């Protein structure tokens, strides 16, 4: 296997919406099997970065390389075929279609998915099996989040991009969703998580990356940074308190 | 007399339903009103006329040929224009489809002249149904409409492509996230919708007998009224609304005056928008 197998390398990425640039030279290197929590203040461009990796915004510069292949500029469909799954922020399902039909839609674009794979999703989130004939729009927020995650899991991704899965969820549902991320990560799937719940994110992630004004300004293991330091990074872009030796700024 | 009017209304209503449901499916996946819709109805009628008059084909042979011609035409228009309308604003869609409407109308006038052409085809011999003499072509229109609506319900509810149509209608962004080929779904749905209009045009031409380049204009506006009454996106609602419009027109023409016939659609449209903007029928039926 080449060295860059399942490596996600983002270099000098510039992207945004139409003429509006949101990412100004973002750099991020994610190793195979890593669990990275991407954090930052509102509007920093976290969701934009995930959308851009998945081919849903206009790239104006820099590159995204996955698995040794440049994927920037490709369509979401092609990116998904390369083993990347995306669970966006907010609701992303077909509200008037049943849970079953939603899962059908998720699998109809992946050749070789069978009914058995659906049982695999139901085993991960048993509540979905009970609700399989309900329209997705009638499910609770937590159930919808599980459905959306199940839709991503159907494709057996090697890289999961997941954006704020804990918003509006009960502690119980948050626990289930995070347990599932840890499980697939343990099976070798790389996870890039955007999360406002910094406490929870720092519990599960092996590494933290801080995005501010469209650039990654700090990255390191959760143990290398305190919550105060994180807060000050969000607000001023600087670590006000003296960091310990393991902290290495990237910019 | 009344029974006569009702059957008449049902036949005309079926024509409206058939052409309008094409607009309904296009609205569903694209979120745009196809203001050139009547032009595909006109194109279907002209293509069949051309096949009969110039190629010497029989009516029955002209039907599939006309549909094929309109399918190819809308493949081109769909590819060049309609596919791009998925994520543009509603007013851009209006301008684009109105532009296409002008192109097609004037194209037909250029090709076939500005005068009426006489459509010579169809089965006009009467048939006795429930004690009434009705032209076979009229009965055929109702039967074809029922068959088409049955097939469409099945397509949208049960088939894999129908699920994709509903998916695009409900959440385009989610379709991208799941890697669905949104443009392909839009293109195929557009061709489906325009060929339904063409089918309606071919089936109706033997009854109206005169065809001309601008004949689609009134059809577009009436289709718009029908889909608003039907609940903007409901297939079953479109059928009922088509029938309601057809029957009302035929009653108004007989009891109020022929000149008020074309005002019925717009009066109904205004009334519906005032009192029940979600349409006459079940608002949840939208796919
Ligand atoms: N579709 C869009 N079109 C134009 N601008 C957008 C769009 N989506 C986001 N933006 C802008 O891009 C900037 C970054 O947004 P983004 O959603 O990436 O932030 P975020 O870091 O995910 O914030 P949050 O924590 O609030 O989710 C914001 O200023 C936002 O207004
Ligand atoms: Mg966000």
Coordinates of C-alpha atoms and ligand atoms in Angstrom, one line a residue:
Chain A
X1 CA 0.0 0.0 0.0
X2 CA 1.3 3.4 -0.8
X3 CA 2.1 5.8 2.0
X4 CA -0.8 8.1 1.3
X5 CA -3.5 5.4 1.5
X6 CA -6.5 6.8 3.4
X7 CA -4.6 10.0 4.1
X8 CA -6.6 13.3 3.8
X9 CA -4.3 16.1 2.9
X10 CA -5.7 19.6 2.6
X11 CA -3.3 22.3 1.5
X12 CA -3.8 26.0 1.0
X13 CA -7.5 25.5 0.4
X14 CA -9.5 28.4 -0.7
X15 CA -13.2 27.9 -1.1
X16 CA -16.6 29.5 -0.5
X17 CA -19.9 30.4 -2.0
X18 CA -19.8 32.2 -5.3
X19 CA -17.6 35.2 -5.0
X20 CA -17.6 35.0 -1.2
X21 CA -14.5 33.2 0.1
X22 CA -14.8 31.6 3.5
X23 CA -11.7 29.4 3.6
X24 CA -8.4 31.4 3.1
X25 CA -5.6 28.9 2.8
X26 CA -6.8 26.1 5.1
X27 CA -4.2 23.4 5.9
X28 CA -5.1 20.1 7.6
X29 CA -3.5 16.7 7.4
X30 CA -5.5 13.8 8.7
X31 CA -3.8 10.4 9.1
X32 CA -5.5 7.1 8.4
X33 CA -7.7 6.0 11.3
X34 CA -7.5 9.3 13.2
X35 CA -10.3 10.9 15.1
X36 CA -10.0 14.6 14.6
X37 CA -12.4 17.2 16.2
X38 CA -12.6 20.4 14.3
X39 CA -13.6 23.3 16.5
X40 CA -13.9 27.0 16.3
X41 CA -16.3 29.9 16.8
X42 CA -19.6 30.3 14.9
X43 CA -19.0 31.3 11.3
X44 CA -15.3 30.1 11.3
X45 CA -16.0 28.0 8.3
X46 CA -16.2 24.5 9.9
X47 CA -19.3 23.4 8.0
X48 CA -17.9 25.0 4.8
X49 CA -14.7 23.0 5.2
X50 CA -16.6 19.7 5.4
X51 CA -18.9 20.7 2.5
X52 CA -15.8 21.6 0.5
X53 CA -14.1 18.2 1.2
X54 CA -17.4 16.6 0.0
X55 CA -17.4 18.7 -3.2
X56 CA -20.4 20.9 -2.4
X57 CA -18.8 24.4 -2.6
X58 CA -16.7 26.2 -5.2
X59 CA -12.9 25.6 -4.7
X60 CA -10.9 28.6 -5.8
X61 CA -7.4 27.5 -4.8
X62 CA -5.3 24.9 -3.0
X63 CA -6.0 21.2 -3.0
X64 CA -7.7 18.3 -1.3
X65 CA -6.0 14.9 -1.7
X66 CA -7.6 11.8 -0.4
X67 CA -6.1 8.4 -0.7
X68 CA -3.4 9.7 -3.1
X69 CA -5.9 11.3 -5.4
X70 CA -6.9 14.9 -5.8
X71 CA -10.6 15.1 -5.1
X72 CA -11.0 18.9 -5.1
X73 CA -13.3 19.9 -8.0
X74 CA -15.0 16.6 -8.1
X75 CA -18.8 16.1 -7.6
X76 CA -20.2 14.8 -4.3
X77 CA -21.2 11.6 -6.1
X78 CA -17.7 10.8 -7.2
X79 CA -16.3 11.7 -3.8
X80 CA -18.8 9.4 -2.0
X81 CA -17.7 6.5 -4.3
X82 CA -14.2 7.0 -3.0
X83 CA -15.3 6.0 0.5
X84 CA -16.1 9.3 2.0
X85 CA -19.4 9.8 3.9
X86 CA -20.9 13.2 4.9
X87 CA -23.5 13.8 7.6
X88 CA -24.2 17.6 7.4
X89 CA -25.3 20.0 10.1
X90 CA -29.0 20.2 10.6
X91 CA -31.6 17.9 9.2
X92 CA -30.6 16.0 6.1
X93 CA -33.2 13.4 5.2
X94 CA -36.4 13.0 3.1
X95 CA -39.1 14.0 5.6
X96 CA -42.1 12.6 3.8
X97 CA -40.4 9.2 3.1
X98 CA -40.4 6.4 5.5
X99 CA -37.2 5.3 7.4
X100 CA -37.0 2.3 5.1
X101 CA -37.3 4.5 2.0
X102 CA -34.7 6.9 3.3
X103 CA -32.3 4.0 3.7
X104 CA -33.2 2.8 0.2
X105 CA -32.2 6.2 -1.1
X106 CA -28.9 6.0 0.8
X107 CA -28.1 2.6 -0.7
X108 CA -29.4 2.9 -4.2
X109 CA -26.3 4.7 -5.3
X110 CA -23.9 2.2 -3.8
X111 CA -23.6 -0.9 -6.0
X112 CA -23.8 -4.2 -4.0
X113 CA -25.8 -2.9 -1.0
X114 CA -28.3 -5.6 0.1
X115 CA -31.1 -5.8 2.5
X116 CA -28.8 -7.3 5.0
X117 CA -27.0 -4.0 5.2
X118 CA -30.1 -2.4 6.4
X119 CA -30.3 -4.8 9.3
X120 CA -26.8 -3.7 10.1
X121 CA -28.1 -0.2 10.5
X122 CA -31.1 -1.4 12.6
X123 CA -28.7 -3.3 14.8
X124 CA -26.7 -0.1 15.4
X125 CA -29.8 1.9 16.2
X126 CA -32.6 -0.5 17.2
X127 CA -35.1 2.4 17.6
X128 CA -35.0 2.8 13.8
X129 CA -36.2 -0.8 13.3
X130 CA -39.4 0.1 15.3
X131 CA -39.9 3.2 13.3
X132 CA -39.1 1.8 9.9
X133 CA -42.5 2.6 8.4
X134 CA -42.7 6.1 9.9
X135 CA -42.0 9.2 7.7
X136 CA -38.6 10.5 8.7
X137 CA -40.1 13.9 9.4
X138 CA -42.2 12.4 12.3
X139 CA -39.1 11.1 14.1
X140 CA -37.6 13.0 17.0
X141 CA -34.5 15.0 16.5
X142 CA -32.3 12.3 18.0
X143 CA -33.9 9.6 15.9
X144 CA -33.4 11.6 12.8
X145 CA -29.8 12.1 13.6
X146 CA -29.4 8.4 14.1
X147 CA -31.2 7.8 10.8
X148 CA -28.8 10.2 9.0
X149 CA -25.9 8.5 10.6
X150 CA -27.3 5.1 9.6
X151 CA -27.6 6.4 6.0
X152 CA -23.9 7.3 6.1
X153 CA -22.9 4.0 7.7
X154 CA -24.7 2.0 4.9
X155 CA -21.9 3.0 2.6
X156 CA -19.2 1.6 5.0
X157 CA -17.1 4.7 4.7
X158 CA -13.4 4.9 5.2
X159 CA -13.7 8.6 6.1
X160 CA -16.6 10.1 7.9
X161 CA -17.3 13.8 7.9
X162 CA -19.9 14.6 10.5
X163 CA -21.1 18.1 11.4
X164 CA -22.5 18.9 14.9
X165 CA -24.3 15.6 15.5
X166 CA -25.1 16.5 19.1
X167 CA -27.2 19.6 18.5
X168 CA -30.6 19.3 20.2
X169 CA -30.1 15.7 21.3
X170 CA -30.7 14.2 24.7
X171 CA -27.7 13.0 26.7
X172 CA -28.9 9.4 26.0
X173 CA -29.0 10.1 22.2
X174 CA -25.7 11.9 22.3
X175 CA -24.2 8.9 23.9
X176 CA -25.5 6.6 21.2
X177 CA -24.2 8.8 18.4
X178 CA -20.8 9.2 19.9
X179 CA -20.5 5.5 20.7
X180 CA -21.2 4.8 17.1
X181 CA -18.5 7.2 15.9
X182 CA -16.0 5.6 18.3
X183 CA -17.0 2.1 17.1
X184 CA -16.4 2.8 13.4
X185 CA -13.3 4.6 14.3
X186 CA -12.1 1.6 16.2
X187 CA -12.8 -0.4 13.0
X188 CA -10.4 1.8 11.1
X189 CA -12.7 4.5 9.7
X190 CA -11.2 8.0 9.9
X191 CA -13.5 10.5 11.6
X192 CA -13.5 14.3 11.1
X193 CA -16.0 15.7 13.6
X194 CA -17.2 19.2 13.9
X195 CA -18.6 19.8 17.3
X196 CA -19.6 22.8 19.5
X197 CA -19.8 20.6 22.6
X198 CA -16.0 21.0 23.2
X199 CA -16.1 18.9 26.4
X200 CA -17.6 15.9 24.6
X201 CA -15.5 16.4 21.5
X202 CA -12.2 16.5 23.5
X203 CA -13.3 13.3 25.3
X204 CA -13.6 11.3 22.1
X205 CA -11.1 12.9 19.7
X206 CA -7.4 11.9 19.4
X207 CA -6.6 15.3 18.0
X208 CA -8.2 18.8 18.0
X209 CA -7.9 21.3 15.2
X210 CA -9.1 24.8 15.7
X211 CA -10.5 26.7 12.8
X212 CA -10.8 30.5 13.0
X213 CA -11.6 32.9 10.1
X214 CA -11.1 30.2 7.6
X215 CA -7.7 29.0 8.7
X216 CA -6.5 26.2 11.0
X217 CA -4.7 28.1 13.7
X218 CA -3.9 25.3 16.1
X219 CA -3.8 21.6 16.3
X220 CA -2.7 19.1 18.9
X221 CA -4.0 16.3 21.2
X222 CA -6.9 17.3 23.6
X223 CA -4.5 16.7 26.5
X224 CA -2.4 19.6 25.3
X225 CA -4.9 22.3 25.7
X226 CA -7.3 23.4 28.5
X227 CA -10.8 24.6 28.0
X228 CA -9.7 28.2 28.9
X229 CA -7.0 28.1 26.2
X230 CA -9.5 26.8 23.7
X231 CA -11.8 29.6 24.5
X232 CA -9.1 32.2 24.1
X233 CA -8.1 30.6 20.8
X234 CA -11.7 30.9 19.6
X235 CA -11.9 34.5 20.6
X236 CA -8.5 36.1 20.0
X237 CA -6.8 33.4 17.9
X238 CA -4.0 33.2 20.5
X239 CA -3.2 30.9 23.4
X240 CA -3.0 33.5 26.1
X241 CA -1.7 31.2 28.8
X242 CA 1.7 29.6 28.3
X243 CA 1.1 26.3 26.6
X244 CA 3.1 23.2 27.5
X245 CA 5.7 21.8 25.2
X246 CA 3.4 19.4 23.3
X247 CA 1.5 22.3 21.8
X248 CA 2.6 23.2 18.3
X249 CA 1.0 26.0 16.4
X250 CA 0.7 25.4 12.7
X251 CA 0.6 28.9 11.5
Chain B
X1 CA -78.6 17.7 -22.0
X2 CA -77.0 17.8 -18.5
X3 CA -75.5 14.3 -19.0
X4 CA -74.1 15.5 -22.3
X5 CA -72.5 18.5 -20.7
X6 CA -71.0 16.4 -18.0
X7 CA -69.5 13.8 -20.4
X8 CA -68.2 16.7 -22.4
X9 CA -66.7 18.3 -19.4
X10 CA -65.1 15.0 -18.3
X11 CA -63.4 14.6 -21.7
X12 CA -62.1 18.1 -21.8
X13 CA -61.2 17.8 -18.1
X14 CA -59.2 14.7 -18.9
X15 CA -57.3 16.6 -21.5
X16 CA -56.5 19.3 -19.0
X17 CA -55.5 16.7 -16.4
X18 CA -53.2 14.9 -18.8
X19 CA -51.3 18.0 -19.8
X20 CA -51.3 19.5 -16.3
X21 CA -49.9 16.4 -14.6
X22 CA -46.8 16.9 -16.8
X23 CA -46.5 20.3 -15.2
X24 CA -47.1 18.8 -11.8
X25 CA -44.2 16.3 -12.0
X26 CA -41.9 19.0 -13.3
X27 CA -42.9 21.4 -10.5
X28 CA -42.3 18.5 -8.0
X29 CA -38.7 17.8 -8.8
X30 CA -37.6 21.2 -10.2
X31 CA -39.6 23.5 -7.9
X32 CA -40.3 25.6 -11.1
X33 CA -43.4 26.3 -13.1
X34 CA -42.8 25.3 -16.7
X35 CA -44.3 28.3 -18.5
X36 CA -43.6 26.7 -21.8
X37 CA -45.7 23.7 -21.0
X38 CA -48.4 24.3 -23.5
X39 CA -45.8 24.6 -26.2
X40 CA -45.0 20.9 -25.8
X41 CA -48.7 20.2 -26.2
X42 CA -48.7 22.2 -29.4
X43 CA -45.5 20.5 -30.5
X44 CA -47.1 17.1 -30.0
X45 CA -50.1 18.1 -32.1
X46 CA -47.9 19.6 -34.8
X47 CA -45.5 16.7 -35.0
X48 CA -48.5 14.3 -35.4
X49 CA -50.0 16.6 -38.1
X50 CA -46.7 16.7 -39.9
X51 CA -46.4 12.9 -39.8
X52 CA -49.9 12.5 -41.2
X53 CA -50.0 15.3 -43.6
X54 CA -46.4 15.3 -44.9
X55 CA -45.2 11.7 -44.3
X56 CA -48.6 10.1 -45.1
X57 CA -48.6 8.1 -41.8
X58 CA -51.8 7.0 -40.2
X59 CA -53.0 8.6 -37.0
X60 CA -52.0 5.6 -34.9
X61 CA -48.5 5.7 -36.3
X62 CA -48.2 9.4 -35.8
X63 CA -48.8 9.1 -32.0
X64 CA -45.5 7.4 -31.1
X65 CA -43.6 9.4 -33.6
X66 CA -44.9 12.7 -32.3
X67 CA -44.0 11.7 -28.7
X68 CA -40.6 10.7 -29.8
X69 CA -40.0 14.0 -31.6
X70 CA -41.1 15.9 -28.5
X71 CA -39.0 13.7 -26.3
X72 CA -35.9 14.5 -28.4
X73 CA -36.8 18.2 -28.4
X74 CA -37.2 18.3 -24.6
X75 CA -34.0 16.2 -24.2
X76 CA -32.1 19.1 -25.8
X77 CA -34.0 21.8 -23.9
X78 CA -33.7 19.9 -20.7
X79 CA -30.0 19.4 -21.1
X80 CA -29.3 23.0 -22.1
X81 CA -31.7 24.8 -19.9
X82 CA -33.9 22.9 -17.5
X83 CA -31.2 21.0 -15.7
X84 CA -29.7 24.3 -14.6
X85 CA -32.9 25.4 -12.9
X86 CA -32.6 23.1 -9.9
X87 CA -30.9 25.6 -7.7
X88 CA -31.8 28.9 -9.2
X89 CA -34.4 31.4 -8.0
X90 CA -38.0 31.1 -9.0
X91 CA -38.0 34.2 -11.1
X92 CA -35.0 33.0 -13.1
X93 CA -37.1 29.8 -13.8
X94 CA -40.0 31.9 -15.0
X95 CA -37.8 34.0 -17.4
X96 CA -36.1 30.9 -18.7
X97 CA -39.3 28.9 -19.4
X98 CA -41.1 32.0 -20.8
X99 CA -38.1 32.4 -23.2
X100 CA -38.4 28.8 -24.3
X101 CA -42.1 29.3 -24.8
X102 CA -41.5 32.2 -27.2
X103 CA -38.9 30.2 -29.1
X104 CA -41.1 27.2 -29.6
X105 CA -44.2 29.2 -30.6
X106 CA -42.3 31.2 -33.1
X107 CA -40.4 28.1 -34.2
X108 CA -43.7 26.4 -35.1
X109 CA -44.9 29.5 -36.9
X110 CA -41.7 29.6 -38.9
X111 CA -41.8 25.9 -39.8
X112 CA -45.5 25.6 -40.5
X113 CA -46.8 29.1 -41.2
X114 CA -48.9 31.4 -39.1
X115 CA -52.3 30.1 -40.3
X116 CA -54.4 27.3 -38.8
X117 CA -53.7 23.8 -40.0
X118 CA -56.4 21.2 -40.2
X119 CA -55.7 18.1 -38.2
X120 CA -57.0 15.1 -40.2
X121 CA -56.9 12.0 -38.0
X122 CA -58.4 10.2 -35.1
X123 CA -61.5 8.0 -34.6
X124 CA -64.5 10.3 -34.7
X125 CA -67.2 7.6 -35.3
X126 CA -69.7 7.7 -32.5
X127 CA -70.1 4.9 -30.0
X128 CA -73.1 4.3 -27.8
X129 CA -72.2 4.6 -24.1
X130 CA -74.9 4.8 -21.4
X131 CA -77.5 5.8 -23.9
X132 CA -75.4 8.5 -25.4
X133 CA -73.5 8.8 -28.7
X134 CA -69.9 9.8 -28.0
X135 CA -67.0 9.9 -30.5
X136 CA -64.6 7.1 -29.9
X137 CA -61.7 9.5 -29.7
X138 CA -63.4 11.1 -26.6
X139 CA -63.8 7.8 -24.9
X140 CA -60.2 7.0 -25.7
X141 CA -59.0 10.3 -24.1
X142 CA -60.7 9.4 -20.8
X143 CA -59.3 5.9 -20.8
X144 CA -55.8 6.9 -21.7
X145 CA -55.9 9.6 -19.0
X146 CA -57.0 7.1 -16.4
X147 CA -54.3 4.6 -17.5
X148 CA -51.6 7.4 -17.4
X149 CA -52.6 8.5 -13.9
X150 CA -52.6 4.9 -12.6
X151 CA -49.2 4.4 -14.1
X152 CA -47.9 7.6 -12.7
X153 CA -49.1 6.8 -9.2
X154 CA -47.3 3.5 -9.4
X155 CA -44.2 5.1 -10.8
X156 CA -44.0 7.7 -8.0
X157 CA -45.0 5.5 -5.1
X158 CA -43.3 2.2 -5.9
X159 CA -40.6 2.4 -8.5
X160 CA -37.0 3.1 -7.8
X161 CA -37.0 6.1 -10.1
X162 CA -40.2 7.4 -8.5
X163 CA -38.5 7.3 -5.1
X164 CA -35.7 9.3 -6.6
X165 CA -38.2 11.9 -8.0
X166 CA -39.7 12.2 -4.5
X167 CA -36.2 12.5 -3.0
X168 CA -35.3 15.4 -5.3
X169 CA -38.6 17.0 -4.6
X170 CA -38.1 16.8 -0.8
X171 CA -34.5 17.7 -0.3
X172 CA -32.0 18.4 -3.1
X173 CA -29.1 19.0 -0.7
X174 CA -29.6 15.6 0.8
X175 CA -29.7 14.0 -2.7
X176 CA -26.2 15.5 -3.2
X177 CA -25.0 14.2 0.1
X178 CA -26.2 10.7 -0.9
X179 CA -24.7 10.9 -4.3
X180 CA -27.9 10.8 -6.3
X181 CA -27.6 12.1 -9.8
X182 CA -30.0 15.0 -9.4
X183 CA -29.5 16.3 -13.0
X184 CA -30.4 12.9 -14.4
X185 CA -33.6 12.7 -12.4
X186 CA -34.5 16.3 -13.4
X187 CA -33.8 15.6 -17.1
X188 CA -35.8 12.3 -17.2
X189 CA -38.7 13.9 -15.2
X190 CA -38.7 16.9 -17.6
X191 CA -39.0 14.6 -20.6
X192 CA -41.7 12.6 -18.9
X193 CA -43.7 15.8 -18.2
X194 CA -43.3 17.3 -21.7
X195 CA -44.2 14.0 -23.4
X196 CA -47.4 13.8 -21.3
X197 CA -48.2 17.3 -22.6
X198 CA -47.4 16.1 -26.1
X199 CA -49.6 13.0 -25.7
X200 CA -52.4 15.2 -24.6
X201 CA -51.9 17.4 -27.7
X202 CA -51.9 14.4 -30.0
X203 CA -55.0 12.9 -28.4
X204 CA -56.9 16.2 -28.5
X205 CA -56.1 17.5 -32.0
X206 CA -58.7 15.2 -33.7
X207 CA -61.4 16.9 -31.6
X208 CA -60.2 20.5 -31.8
X209 CA -59.2 19.9 -35.5
X210 CA -57.5 23.2 -35.9
X211 CA -53.9 23.6 -34.7
X212 CA -51.7 26.7 -34.7
X213 CA -48.5 27.9 -33.2
X214 CA -50.0 29.8 -30.3
X215 CA -52.5 27.1 -29.3
X216 CA -50.4 26.2 -26.2
X217 CA -50.7 29.6 -24.5
X218 CA -54.1 29.0 -23.1
X219 CA -53.1 25.4 -22.2
X220 CA -50.2 26.7 -20.1
X221 CA -52.3 29.1 -18.1
X222 CA -55.1 26.5 -17.6
X223 CA -52.5 23.9 -16.5
X224 CA -51.2 26.4 -14.0
X225 CA -54.8 27.0 -12.7
X226 CA -55.3 23.2 -12.5
X227 CA -52.1 22.5 -10.5
X228 CA -52.9 25.3 -8.1
X229 CA -56.3 23.9 -7.5
X230 CA -54.9 20.4 -7.3
X231 CA -52.5 21.4 -4.5
X232 CA -49.2 22.2 -6.4
X233 CA -47.6 18.8 -6.7
X234 CA -50.3 16.3 -6.0
X235 CA -50.9 13.8 -8.8
X236 CA -54.4 12.7 -7.7
X237 CA -55.3 16.3 -7.0
X238 CA -54.3 17.2 -10.6
X239 CA -56.8 14.7 -12.0
X240 CA -59.7 15.9 -9.9
X241 CA -58.9 19.5 -10.5
X242 CA -58.6 18.9 -14.3
X243 CA -62.1 17.3 -14.2
X244 CA -63.5 20.1 -12.1
X245 CA -62.2 22.6 -14.6
X246 CA -63.5 20.7 -17.6
X247 CA -67.0 20.2 -16.2
X248 CA -67.2 23.8 -14.9
X249 CA -66.2 25.1 -18.4
X250 CA -68.7 23.0 -20.1
X251 CA -71.5 24.1 -17.7
X252 CA -70.6 27.8 -18.0
X253 CA -70.4 27.6 -21.8
X254 CA -73.9 26.1 -21.9
X255 CA -75.7 28.1 -19.2
X256 CA -73.8 31.4 -19.0
X257 CA -72.4 31.9 -22.5
X258 CA -69.6 30.5 -24.6
X259 CA -67.6 33.6 -24.4
X260 CA -67.1 33.1 -20.6
X261 CA -65.7 29.6 -21.1
X262 CA -62.0 30.6 -20.9
X263 CA -62.6 32.8 -17.9
X264 CA -63.6 29.9 -15.8
X265 CA -60.0 28.7 -15.2
X266 CA -58.9 32.1 -14.0
X267 CA -61.9 32.7 -11.9
X268 CA -61.3 29.4 -10.2
X269 CA -57.6 30.2 -9.8
X270 CA -58.4 33.5 -8.1
X271 CA -61.0 32.0 -5.9
X272 CA -58.7 29.2 -4.8
X273 CA -55.8 31.5 -4.2
X274 CA -58.1 33.7 -2.0
X275 CA -59.7 31.0 0.1
X276 CA -57.7 27.8 -0.2
X277 CA -54.2 28.6 -1.5
X278 CA -53.1 25.0 -0.7
X279 CA -55.5 23.7 -3.2
X280 CA -58.9 22.0 -3.1
X281 CA -57.7 18.6 -2.2
X282 CA -55.6 16.9 0.5
X283 CA -52.6 19.2 0.9
X284 CA -50.5 16.3 2.3
X285 CA -50.7 14.4 -0.9
X286 CA -47.8 16.3 -2.4
X287 CA -45.0 14.0 -3.1
Ligands
LIG1 N1 -24.8 28.7 1.5 C1 -24.1 29.8 1.8 N2 -24.0 30.9 1.0 C2 -23.3 31.9 1.4 N3 -22.6 32.1 2.6 C3 -22.7 31.0 3.4 C4 -23.4 29.8 3.1 N4 -23.2 29.0 4.1 C5 -22.5 29.6 5.0 N5 -22.1 30.9 4.6 C6 -21.3 31.8 5.3 O1 -20.0 31.2 5.5 C7 -19.5 31.6 6.8 C8 -19.0 30.3 7.4 O2 -20.1 29.5 7.6 P1 -20.0 28.0 8.2 O3 -21.4 27.4 8.2 O4 -19.0 27.3 7.5 O5 -19.6 28.3 9.7 P2 -19.4 27.3 10.9 O6 -18.0 27.3 11.3 O7 -19.9 25.9 10.5 O8 -20.4 27.9 12.0 P3 -21.4 27.2 13.0 O9 -20.6 26.9 14.2 O10 -22.3 28.4 13.4 O11 -22.0 26.1 12.4 C9 -20.5 32.3 7.5 O12 -20.2 33.7 7.5 C10 -21.8 32.1 6.7 O13 -22.6 33.2 6.7
LIG2 MG1 -21.5 24.8 11.0

